Short mmCIF file of C-alpha atoms and ligand atoms in Angstrom, two decimals:
data_model
loop_
_atom_site.label_atom_id
_atom_site.label_comp_id
_atom_site.label_asym_id
_atom_site.label_seq_id
_atom_site.Cartn_x
_atom_site.Cartn_y
_atom_site.Cartn_z
CA MET Z 28 31.39 67.45 107.99
CA THR Z 29 32.29 70.34 105.68
CA ASP Z 30 28.59 71.06 105.09
CA ARG Z 31 27.90 71.27 108.77
CA TYR Z 32 30.73 73.66 109.61
CA GLY Z 33 31.22 75.51 106.30
CA PRO Z 34 34.60 76.42 104.80
CA PRO Z 35 37.43 77.61 107.07
CA ARG Z 36 37.39 81.30 107.87
CA PHE Z 37 40.27 83.68 108.04
CA SER Z 38 40.38 87.44 108.00
CA ARG Z 39 41.11 89.04 104.66
CA SER Z 40 43.40 91.66 106.16
CA GLY Z 41 46.52 89.66 105.27
CA LEU Z 42 45.45 89.34 101.63
CA ARG Z 43 44.23 92.86 100.95
CA GLY Z 44 45.86 94.60 98.00
CA LEU Z 45 48.20 91.70 97.17
CA LYS Z 46 48.63 91.23 93.44
CA PRO Z 47 50.32 88.31 91.70
CA SER Z 48 53.68 89.15 90.08
CA ALA Z 49 52.84 90.50 86.60
CA THR Z 50 55.74 88.64 85.01
CA LEU Z 51 54.93 85.28 86.54
CA SER Z 52 51.20 85.62 85.75
CA LEU Z 53 51.90 86.43 82.11
CA ASN Z 54 54.22 83.46 81.92
CA ASP Z 55 51.46 81.17 83.20
CA ARG Z 56 49.05 82.58 80.58
CA VAL Z 57 51.53 82.04 77.74
CA ARG Z 58 52.11 78.44 78.85
CA GLU Z 59 48.36 77.92 78.87
CA MET Z 60 48.13 79.26 75.30
CA TRP Z 61 51.06 77.08 74.20
CA GLY Z 62 49.27 74.14 75.83
CA LEU Z 63 46.27 74.87 73.58
CA GLY Z 64 48.61 74.64 70.59
CA LEU Z 65 48.65 78.40 69.92
CA ASP Z 66 51.76 80.11 68.60
CA VAL Z 67 52.81 82.83 71.04
CA TYR Z 68 56.02 84.85 70.79
CA HIS Z 69 57.05 85.22 74.39
CA LEU Z 70 58.61 88.64 74.86
CA GLY Z 71 57.20 88.87 78.35
CA PHE Z 72 59.50 86.86 80.56
CA GLY Z 73 63.03 87.88 81.52
CA GLU Z 74 64.73 84.59 82.13
CA SER Z 75 68.23 83.92 80.87
CA ARG Z 76 67.99 80.41 79.46
CA PHE Z 77 71.50 79.34 78.49
CA PRO Z 78 72.72 75.95 79.77
CA VAL Z 79 74.32 75.37 83.16
CA HIS Z 80 78.09 75.61 82.79
CA PRO Z 81 79.46 72.02 83.00
CA LYS Z 82 81.85 72.79 85.87
CA ILE Z 83 79.05 74.30 87.93
CA ALA Z 84 76.74 71.39 87.11
CA GLU Z 85 79.48 68.99 88.18
CA ALA Z 86 79.96 70.85 91.48
CA LEU Z 87 76.24 70.59 92.20
CA ARG Z 88 76.23 66.86 91.45
CA ALA Z 89 79.34 66.27 93.56
CA ASN Z 90 77.69 67.98 96.55
CA VAL Z 91 74.31 66.36 96.45
CA HIS Z 92 75.19 64.57 99.70
CA GLN Z 93 75.45 67.93 101.52
CA ARG Z 94 72.20 67.83 103.39
CA SER Z 95 72.73 69.67 106.67
CA TYR Z 96 71.59 73.18 107.40
CA LEU Z 97 74.44 75.57 106.79
CA PRO Z 98 75.10 78.97 108.40
CA ALA Z 99 72.27 81.41 107.60
CA MET Z 100 74.62 83.91 105.91
CA GLY Z 101 76.40 81.23 103.87
CA ILE Z 102 79.51 79.10 104.39
CA TRP Z 103 82.57 81.19 105.19
CA GLU Z 104 84.58 79.86 102.25
CA LEU Z 105 81.86 81.02 99.87
CA ARG Z 106 81.66 84.46 101.47
CA GLU Z 107 85.45 84.77 101.10
CA THR Z 108 85.29 83.66 97.48
CA ILE Z 109 82.52 86.18 96.68
CA ALA Z 110 84.47 89.00 98.38
CA GLY Z 111 87.43 88.17 96.10
CA PHE Z 112 85.18 88.05 93.04
CA TYR Z 113 83.75 91.52 93.73
CA HIS Z 114 87.24 92.87 94.20
CA ARG Z 115 88.43 91.40 90.89
CA LYS Z 116 85.38 92.24 88.81
CA PHE Z 117 84.26 95.56 90.27
CA ARG Z 118 87.27 96.85 92.20
CA MET Z 119 85.24 96.80 95.41
CA ASP Z 120 87.03 96.32 98.72
CA VAL Z 121 84.78 93.85 100.42
CA SER Z 122 85.50 91.75 103.49
CA PRO Z 123 83.83 88.32 103.74
CA ASP Z 124 81.92 89.64 106.78
CA GLN Z 125 80.02 91.98 104.50
CA VAL Z 126 78.83 89.20 102.20
CA VAL Z 127 75.51 87.49 102.92
CA THR Z 128 73.81 84.91 100.75
CA GLY Z 129 70.14 84.01 100.38
CA PRO Z 130 67.72 82.00 98.21
CA GLY Z 131 67.69 84.47 95.33
CA SER Z 132 68.34 88.19 95.58
CA LYS Z 133 64.56 88.70 95.68
CA SER Z 134 64.37 87.13 99.16
CA LEU Z 135 67.30 89.21 100.39
CA LEU Z 136 65.69 92.30 98.94
CA TYR Z 137 62.49 91.54 100.82
CA ALA Z 138 64.43 91.10 104.06
CA LEU Z 139 66.25 94.39 103.43
CA VAL Z 140 63.05 96.28 102.61
CA LEU Z 141 61.65 94.92 105.87
CA ALA Z 142 64.75 95.81 107.87
CA LEU Z 143 65.57 99.23 106.41
CA GLY Z 144 63.95 102.64 106.78
CA GLU Z 145 60.43 103.96 106.75
CA GLU Z 146 59.74 104.82 103.11
CA LEU Z 147 61.21 103.87 99.75
CA ILE Z 148 62.16 106.08 96.84
CA LEU Z 149 61.72 104.33 93.49
CA PRO Z 150 62.54 105.51 89.99
CA GLN Z 151 59.55 105.24 87.69
CA PRO Z 152 59.64 102.79 85.92
CA SER Z 153 61.09 100.17 88.27
CA TRP Z 154 61.15 96.37 88.41
CA VAL Z 155 57.80 94.98 89.61
CA SER Z 156 58.87 93.53 92.96
CA TYR Z 157 60.21 96.63 94.74
CA ALA Z 158 56.81 98.29 95.11
CA SER Z 159 54.99 95.05 95.84
CA GLN Z 160 57.50 94.10 98.56
CA ALA Z 161 57.17 97.59 100.10
CA HIS Z 162 53.42 97.12 100.05
CA MET Z 163 53.70 93.74 101.78
CA VAL Z 164 55.68 95.20 104.65
CA GLY Z 165 53.49 98.32 104.84
CA LYS Z 166 56.07 100.88 103.68
CA PRO Z 167 55.04 103.79 101.45
CA VAL Z 168 56.71 104.28 98.06
CA ASN Z 169 57.71 107.67 96.65
CA TRP Z 170 57.92 107.45 92.86
CA VAL Z 171 60.33 109.70 90.98
CA PRO Z 172 59.49 109.91 87.26
CA THR Z 173 62.38 109.44 84.82
CA ARG Z 174 62.49 110.28 81.11
CA PRO Z 175 63.52 108.34 78.01
CA ASP Z 176 65.30 111.39 76.56
CA ARG Z 177 67.59 111.28 79.62
CA ASP Z 178 68.07 107.52 79.37
CA TYR Z 179 65.85 107.07 82.42
CA VAL Z 180 68.55 108.45 84.74
CA LEU Z 181 67.13 109.88 87.98
CA ASP Z 182 67.38 113.65 88.01
CA ILE Z 183 68.73 114.96 91.34
CA GLY Z 184 66.31 117.95 91.24
CA ASP Z 185 63.33 115.62 90.76
CA LEU Z 186 64.60 113.36 93.53
CA LEU Z 187 64.89 116.27 95.92
CA ARG Z 188 61.43 117.59 95.02
CA VAL Z 189 59.79 114.21 95.66
CA MET Z 190 61.64 113.83 98.97
CA GLU Z 191 60.68 117.33 100.08
CA ASP Z 192 57.03 116.73 99.17
CA SER Z 193 57.09 113.57 101.22
CA ARG Z 194 58.73 115.30 104.21
CA ASP Z 195 56.24 118.19 103.99
CA ASN Z 196 53.55 115.55 104.45
CA TRP Z 197 55.27 114.00 107.49
CA GLY Z 198 56.84 111.29 105.38
CA ASN Z 199 60.30 109.91 105.91
CA PRO Z 200 61.93 108.72 102.65
CA GLU Z 201 65.08 106.90 103.76
CA VAL Z 202 65.83 104.19 101.20
CA LEU Z 203 66.73 104.85 97.57
CA VAL Z 204 66.49 101.89 95.20
CA LEU Z 205 68.77 101.92 92.16
CA ASN Z 206 68.99 99.24 89.48
CA SER Z 207 71.67 99.23 86.81
CA PRO Z 208 71.68 97.60 84.26
CA ASN Z 209 67.99 98.19 84.45
CA ASN Z 210 64.87 96.12 84.28
CA PRO Z 211 62.62 97.23 82.51
CA THR Z 212 64.49 99.86 80.43
CA GLY Z 213 67.69 97.96 79.53
CA THR Z 214 69.73 101.11 80.24
CA MET Z 215 72.76 101.53 82.49
CA LEU Z 216 73.83 104.37 84.75
CA SER Z 217 77.05 105.97 83.56
CA PRO Z 218 79.97 106.13 86.04
CA ASP Z 219 79.27 109.90 86.43
CA ALA Z 220 75.59 109.34 87.12
CA VAL Z 221 76.43 106.69 89.73
CA ARG Z 222 78.88 109.07 91.43
CA ALA Z 223 76.35 111.94 91.46
CA LEU Z 224 73.58 109.75 92.88
CA ALA Z 225 75.91 108.24 95.50
CA GLU Z 226 77.03 111.72 96.59
CA PHE Z 227 73.43 112.89 96.78
CA ALA Z 228 72.54 109.84 98.90
CA ARG Z 229 75.44 110.58 101.25
CA GLU Z 230 74.39 114.24 101.65
CA GLN Z 231 70.81 113.20 102.34
CA ARG Z 232 71.91 110.31 104.59
CA LEU Z 233 69.87 107.84 102.51
CA MET Z 234 70.50 104.12 102.42
CA VAL Z 235 70.95 102.91 98.84
CA LEU Z 236 69.64 99.50 97.82
CA SER Z 237 71.58 98.91 94.63
CA ASP Z 238 70.14 96.02 92.64
CA GLU Z 239 73.05 94.85 90.49
CA ILE Z 240 71.70 91.46 89.48
CA TYR Z 241 72.41 92.30 85.79
CA ALA Z 242 75.92 93.70 86.42
CA LEU Z 243 77.67 90.92 84.50
CA THR Z 244 75.30 91.17 81.55
CA ALA Z 245 76.41 94.74 80.74
CA HIS Z 246 77.14 94.92 77.03
CA CYS Z 247 78.05 98.51 76.28
CA GLN Z 248 81.48 100.14 76.29
CA VAL Z 249 80.94 101.80 79.66
CA PRO Z 250 81.79 99.60 82.66
CA HIS Z 251 79.32 98.76 85.38
CA VAL Z 252 79.96 100.84 88.49
CA SER Z 253 78.36 100.26 91.86
CA PRO Z 254 77.34 103.16 94.12
CA ALA Z 255 79.15 101.13 96.80
CA GLN Z 256 82.40 102.22 95.13
CA HIS Z 257 81.60 105.84 96.13
CA TYR Z 258 79.36 105.43 99.15
CA PRO Z 259 80.23 102.07 100.71
CA GLU Z 260 78.99 103.00 104.19
CA GLY Z 261 75.43 103.58 102.93
CA THR Z 262 75.03 101.09 100.07
CA VAL Z 263 73.81 97.51 99.94
CA ALA Z 264 74.68 95.93 96.57
CA LEU Z 265 72.61 92.93 95.48
CA GLY Z 266 73.69 90.24 93.05
CA GLY Z 267 73.27 86.56 92.29
CA LEU Z 268 73.54 83.84 89.68
CA SER Z 269 70.16 84.14 87.99
CA LYS Z 270 71.06 86.37 85.07
CA HIS Z 271 74.68 86.05 83.93
CA LEU Z 272 74.81 82.30 84.56
CA SER Z 273 71.16 81.54 83.78
CA LEU Z 274 70.57 79.90 87.16
CA GLY Z 275 67.34 81.61 88.23
CA GLY Z 276 65.76 78.36 89.36
CA TRP Z 277 68.70 77.49 91.61
CA ARG Z 278 67.76 80.45 93.81
CA PHE Z 279 71.12 81.91 94.73
CA GLY Z 280 71.43 85.57 95.62
CA LEU Z 281 73.81 87.70 97.61
CA ALA Z 282 74.07 91.09 99.24
CA ILE Z 283 77.21 93.09 99.95
CA LEU Z 284 76.50 94.98 103.14
CA PRO Z 285 78.18 98.25 104.10
CA PRO Z 286 81.31 98.03 106.24
CA GLY Z 287 81.05 99.35 109.81
CA PRO Z 288 78.09 99.75 112.15
CA ALA Z 289 75.31 100.03 109.52
CA GLY Z 290 76.45 96.77 107.93
CA GLU Z 291 76.77 95.06 111.30
CA ALA Z 292 73.22 96.07 112.30
CA LEU Z 293 71.88 94.89 108.95
CA ARG Z 294 73.72 91.58 109.15
CA GLN Z 295 72.15 90.88 112.51
CA ALA Z 296 68.70 91.76 111.18
CA LEU Z 297 69.18 89.56 108.09
CA GLY Z 298 70.42 86.73 110.32
CA CYS Z 299 67.18 86.92 112.34
CA ILE Z 300 64.98 87.08 109.23
CA ALA Z 301 66.85 84.27 107.44
CA GLY Z 302 66.85 82.18 110.63
CA SER Z 303 63.08 82.49 110.91
CA ILE Z 304 62.17 82.08 107.23
CA TRP Z 305 64.59 80.26 104.93
CA SER Z 306 67.42 79.15 107.27
CA CYS Z 307 70.07 79.06 104.53
CA VAL Z 308 70.65 78.65 100.80
CA ALA Z 309 70.30 74.98 99.76
CA ALA Z 310 73.58 73.32 100.76
CA PRO Z 311 74.55 71.81 97.35
CA VAL Z 312 73.84 75.18 95.69
CA GLN Z 313 76.27 76.91 98.05
CA TYR Z 314 79.03 74.51 97.01
CA ALA Z 315 78.19 74.96 93.34
CA ALA Z 316 78.25 78.76 93.85
CA LEU Z 317 81.85 78.39 95.03
CA VAL Z 318 82.77 77.41 91.48
CA ALA Z 319 80.59 80.13 89.94
CA TYR Z 320 82.49 82.81 91.90
CA SER Z 321 85.93 81.23 91.62
CA ASP Z 322 88.56 82.61 89.30
CA ASP Z 323 87.90 79.89 86.72
CA PRO Z 324 88.69 81.26 83.22
CA ASP Z 325 86.23 78.81 81.60
CA VAL Z 326 83.39 80.17 83.71
CA ASP Z 327 84.50 83.77 83.06
CA ASN Z 328 84.59 83.13 79.30
CA TYR Z 329 81.19 81.54 79.42
CA ILE Z 330 79.73 84.57 81.22
CA ASP Z 331 81.19 86.83 78.49
CA GLN Z 332 79.87 84.61 75.76
CA CYS Z 333 76.33 84.56 77.21
CA THR Z 334 76.42 88.33 77.56
CA ARG Z 335 77.46 88.73 73.92
CA MET Z 336 74.60 86.47 72.82
CA HIS Z 337 72.12 88.48 74.91
CA SER Z 338 73.51 91.67 73.43
CA ILE Z 339 73.09 90.50 69.83
CA ARG Z 340 69.57 89.20 70.42
CA THR Z 341 68.47 92.32 72.32
CA HIS Z 342 70.01 94.69 69.80
CA TYR Z 343 68.25 92.90 66.96
CA LEU Z 344 64.92 93.55 68.68
CA TYR Z 345 65.91 97.17 69.38
CA GLN Z 346 66.98 97.71 65.76
CA GLY Z 347 63.67 96.25 64.56
CA LEU Z 348 61.78 98.73 66.73
CA VAL Z 349 63.86 101.67 65.53
CA GLU Z 350 63.40 100.67 61.88
CA ALA Z 351 59.65 100.45 62.47
CA GLY Z 352 59.78 104.02 63.84
CA VAL Z 353 59.07 103.08 67.45
CA PRO Z 354 60.81 105.36 70.00
CA CYS Z 355 63.07 103.26 72.21
CA VAL Z 356 66.24 103.94 74.18
CA GLU Z 357 69.19 101.78 73.12
CA PRO Z 358 69.76 98.92 75.57
CA SER Z 359 73.16 98.63 77.24
CA GLY Z 360 72.79 95.68 79.59
CA GLY Z 361 70.59 92.67 80.26
CA PHE Z 362 67.93 91.65 77.76
CA TYR Z 363 65.19 94.26 77.84
CA VAL Z 364 63.92 97.11 75.70
CA PHE Z 365 61.22 99.56 76.72
CA PRO Z 366 59.57 101.07 73.61
CA SER Z 367 56.83 103.70 73.67
CA PHE Z 368 53.77 103.55 71.40
CA ASP Z 369 52.46 106.93 72.59
CA ARG Z 370 52.75 108.47 69.13
CA TRP Z 371 50.00 106.10 67.94
CA LYS Z 372 47.54 107.04 70.70
CA ASP Z 373 44.82 108.09 68.23
CA PRO Z 374 44.78 105.06 65.92
CA LEU Z 375 45.08 102.84 69.00
CA ALA Z 376 42.14 104.56 70.68
CA GLU Z 377 40.09 103.71 67.57
CA ARG Z 378 40.88 100.07 68.36
CA ASP Z 379 39.75 100.58 71.95
CA VAL Z 380 43.34 100.56 73.20
CA HIS Z 381 43.64 103.30 75.83
CA THR Z 382 46.16 101.95 78.32
CA ALA Z 383 49.39 99.97 78.30
CA ASP Z 384 47.44 96.98 79.66
CA ASP Z 385 45.01 97.25 76.72
CA LEU Z 386 47.97 97.44 74.35
CA ALA Z 387 49.67 94.34 75.78
CA MET Z 388 46.38 92.45 75.52
CA TYR Z 389 45.78 93.71 71.95
CA LEU Z 390 49.22 92.51 70.85
CA LEU Z 391 48.69 89.12 72.48
CA GLU Z 392 45.28 88.57 70.92
CA ASN Z 393 46.00 89.97 67.43
CA TYR Z 394 49.71 89.41 66.83
CA GLN Z 395 50.46 86.60 69.33
CA LEU Z 396 53.10 88.80 70.95
CA ALA Z 397 53.35 88.46 74.74
CA THR Z 398 54.71 91.64 76.33
CA LEU Z 399 54.43 93.38 79.69
CA PRO Z 400 52.71 96.75 80.09
CA GLY Z 401 54.70 99.68 81.54
CA SER Z 402 52.02 99.96 84.24
CA ALA Z 403 53.43 96.76 85.79
CA PHE Z 404 56.59 98.81 86.41
CA GLY Z 405 54.81 101.76 88.01
CA CYS Z 406 54.22 103.88 84.88
CA PRO Z 407 50.89 105.71 84.57
CA PRO Z 408 48.46 103.34 82.78
CA GLU Z 409 47.82 105.77 79.90
CA GLU Z 410 51.53 105.82 78.94
CA LEU Z 411 51.70 103.29 76.14
CA CYS Z 412 55.04 101.69 77.05
CA LEU Z 413 55.81 98.00 76.95
CA ARG Z 414 58.69 95.93 78.22
CA LEU Z 415 59.98 93.42 75.71
CA SER Z 416 62.47 90.76 76.68
CA SER Z 417 64.66 88.97 74.14
CA SER Z 418 65.65 86.20 76.53
CA TYR Z 419 62.95 83.62 75.90
CA LEU Z 420 62.74 83.60 72.11
CA ASP Z 421 64.51 80.72 70.36
CA THR Z 422 65.53 79.34 73.74
CA GLU Z 423 62.34 77.45 74.57
CA SER Z 424 63.92 73.98 74.81
CA GLU Z 425 67.15 72.63 76.28
CA GLU Z 426 68.18 71.41 72.82
CA LYS Z 427 67.75 74.86 71.31
CA VAL Z 428 69.84 76.67 73.92
CA ALA Z 429 72.57 74.08 73.80
CA SER Z 430 72.75 74.41 70.04
CA LEU Z 431 72.79 78.23 70.23
CA VAL Z 432 75.88 78.13 72.44
CA GLU Z 433 77.52 75.60 70.14
CA VAL Z 434 76.92 77.52 66.92
CA PHE Z 435 77.94 80.83 68.50
CA THR Z 436 81.20 79.28 69.69
CA GLN Z 437 81.96 78.22 66.12
CA ASP Z 438 80.75 81.40 64.41
CA PRO Z 439 80.15 84.51 66.53
CA ASP Z 440 79.10 86.69 63.58
CA PRO Z 441 76.00 88.60 64.86
CA ALA Z 442 74.14 88.76 61.52
CA ARG Z 443 74.56 85.06 60.77
CA PHE Z 444 73.75 84.14 64.38
CA ILE Z 445 70.37 85.86 64.05
CA GLU Z 446 69.68 84.95 60.42
CA ASN Z 447 70.40 81.24 60.75
CA HIS Z 448 69.38 80.45 64.32
CA HIS Z 449 66.66 82.87 65.45
CA PRO Z 450 63.44 82.25 63.52
CA GLN Z 451 61.23 83.25 66.48
CA THR Z 452 63.13 86.45 67.21
CA ARG Z 453 62.93 87.43 63.54
CA GLU Z 454 59.23 86.61 63.31
CA ALA Z 455 58.41 88.54 66.51
CA THR Z 456 60.30 91.56 65.16
CA THR Z 457 58.46 91.30 61.83
CA ARG Z 458 55.12 91.18 63.64
CA ILE Z 459 55.96 94.33 65.60
CA ALA Z 460 56.74 96.09 62.30
CA GLU Z 461 53.46 94.78 60.83
CA PHE Z 462 51.53 96.05 63.83
CA VAL Z 463 53.06 99.52 63.45
CA ALA Z 464 52.43 99.51 59.68
CA ASP Z 465 48.78 98.53 60.31
CA LEU Z 466 48.44 101.53 62.65
CA ARG Z 467 49.84 103.86 60.02
CA TYR Z 468 47.99 102.75 56.96
CA GLU Z 469 44.60 101.50 58.08
C1 PLP V 23 65.81 93.81 88.57
C2 PLP V 23 65.73 92.44 89.16
N1 PLP V 23 66.16 92.26 90.41
C3 PLP V 23 66.11 91.06 91.00
C4 PLP V 23 65.59 89.96 90.33
C5 PLP V 23 65.49 88.65 91.06
O1 PLP V 23 66.55 87.85 90.92
P1 PLP V 23 66.77 86.54 91.80
O2 PLP V 23 66.57 85.40 90.88
O3 PLP V 23 68.18 86.67 92.31
O4 PLP V 23 65.78 86.55 92.92
C6 PLP V 23 65.14 90.09 89.02
C7 PLP V 23 64.57 88.95 88.31
O5 PLP V 23 63.85 89.03 87.37
C8 PLP V 23 65.22 91.36 88.42
O6 PLP V 23 64.81 91.56 87.16
#
């Protein structure tokens, strides 16, 4: 029958320009290489891998019988609990009405990109999915370059210039995306920078999409501040359980909508989108999330402990880069660093490495280091930046992560934690230093 009629036909218009997520594709490739028995040091995937906290695991188990569809925005009790959590942790005055939940913050972000404004403004570099989601819903992106010597903070003058250029060309940039702590740079916006950007957004009547998924993994002295603290009427803050509680696969995300009419309009739009696509967050996960956002001191301590472990592991990688002479801004949250290899352009060109993609491939083939090129985050391809993530090394199996938590509880000394329990992290750092030395001396 197939021969007679040929394969099914559908127009390509829906597929045009779609690219697989760079992070997920790299992850598949590394798994393939592991499957072939090759040693690969996986610095490419940003997944927090610590164990599920026992109280949250117990809540999920106890609610496995919850099988009905729940309200699209989440059960009321959960929305109340999350509002309380944001008040306690971030001093934000949030009413439960403003809280919406979804299957991961990525899905909520997609719904918001669909619902909000004509064009996006993105810092360059930015996390992979913002631009690809904008592309999917047919919205143009205006990139604003940022600089490592300014810790990748958006400059208001640059922002204004990009917006004016867009408007001069009949564009309408209406949505500013911010992300602190940041993926891919690992940096955080200072409270002053957040205030300045929030004030600018208010003056320009922009909506701010503030991706704060790493907020509880901040590990510097400066506290995390949300633009919603300064500009609540024009900010949507996004969060979830994927990073600070290592529950990425449970798919739980949330958005704090603005109070007042903007928030009300957005809630209705999100209700329609959720109702037509995902209906609600999986019922048992909503009940488990109640515990994750409760005031439980055990859960709070666990979040702090995981953040300290991420900090030690990420700083070790950062220190290794600095000692090897690789320019890199010090990380202050999450588990990423974003080094530049631009100063070795000439010796790299001799090895036929001209772009960040070439560089990532060269490191994978020759040093078994899996990294992501800066181009995946919107950087020009010829800028030789890479994103390295500390989160996957030495956490490959359930046994390893469980033992990391156990040994860190007994002895939180950073040097011993790395020396005695992080062979992969140490080896990956050594290989980076070897690579740099090879570039210098060959
Ligand atoms: C900056 C950023 N935002 C959002 C997400 C998605 O998180 P979620 O698991 O809540 O969809 C990620 C995950 O990698 C991320 O790095």
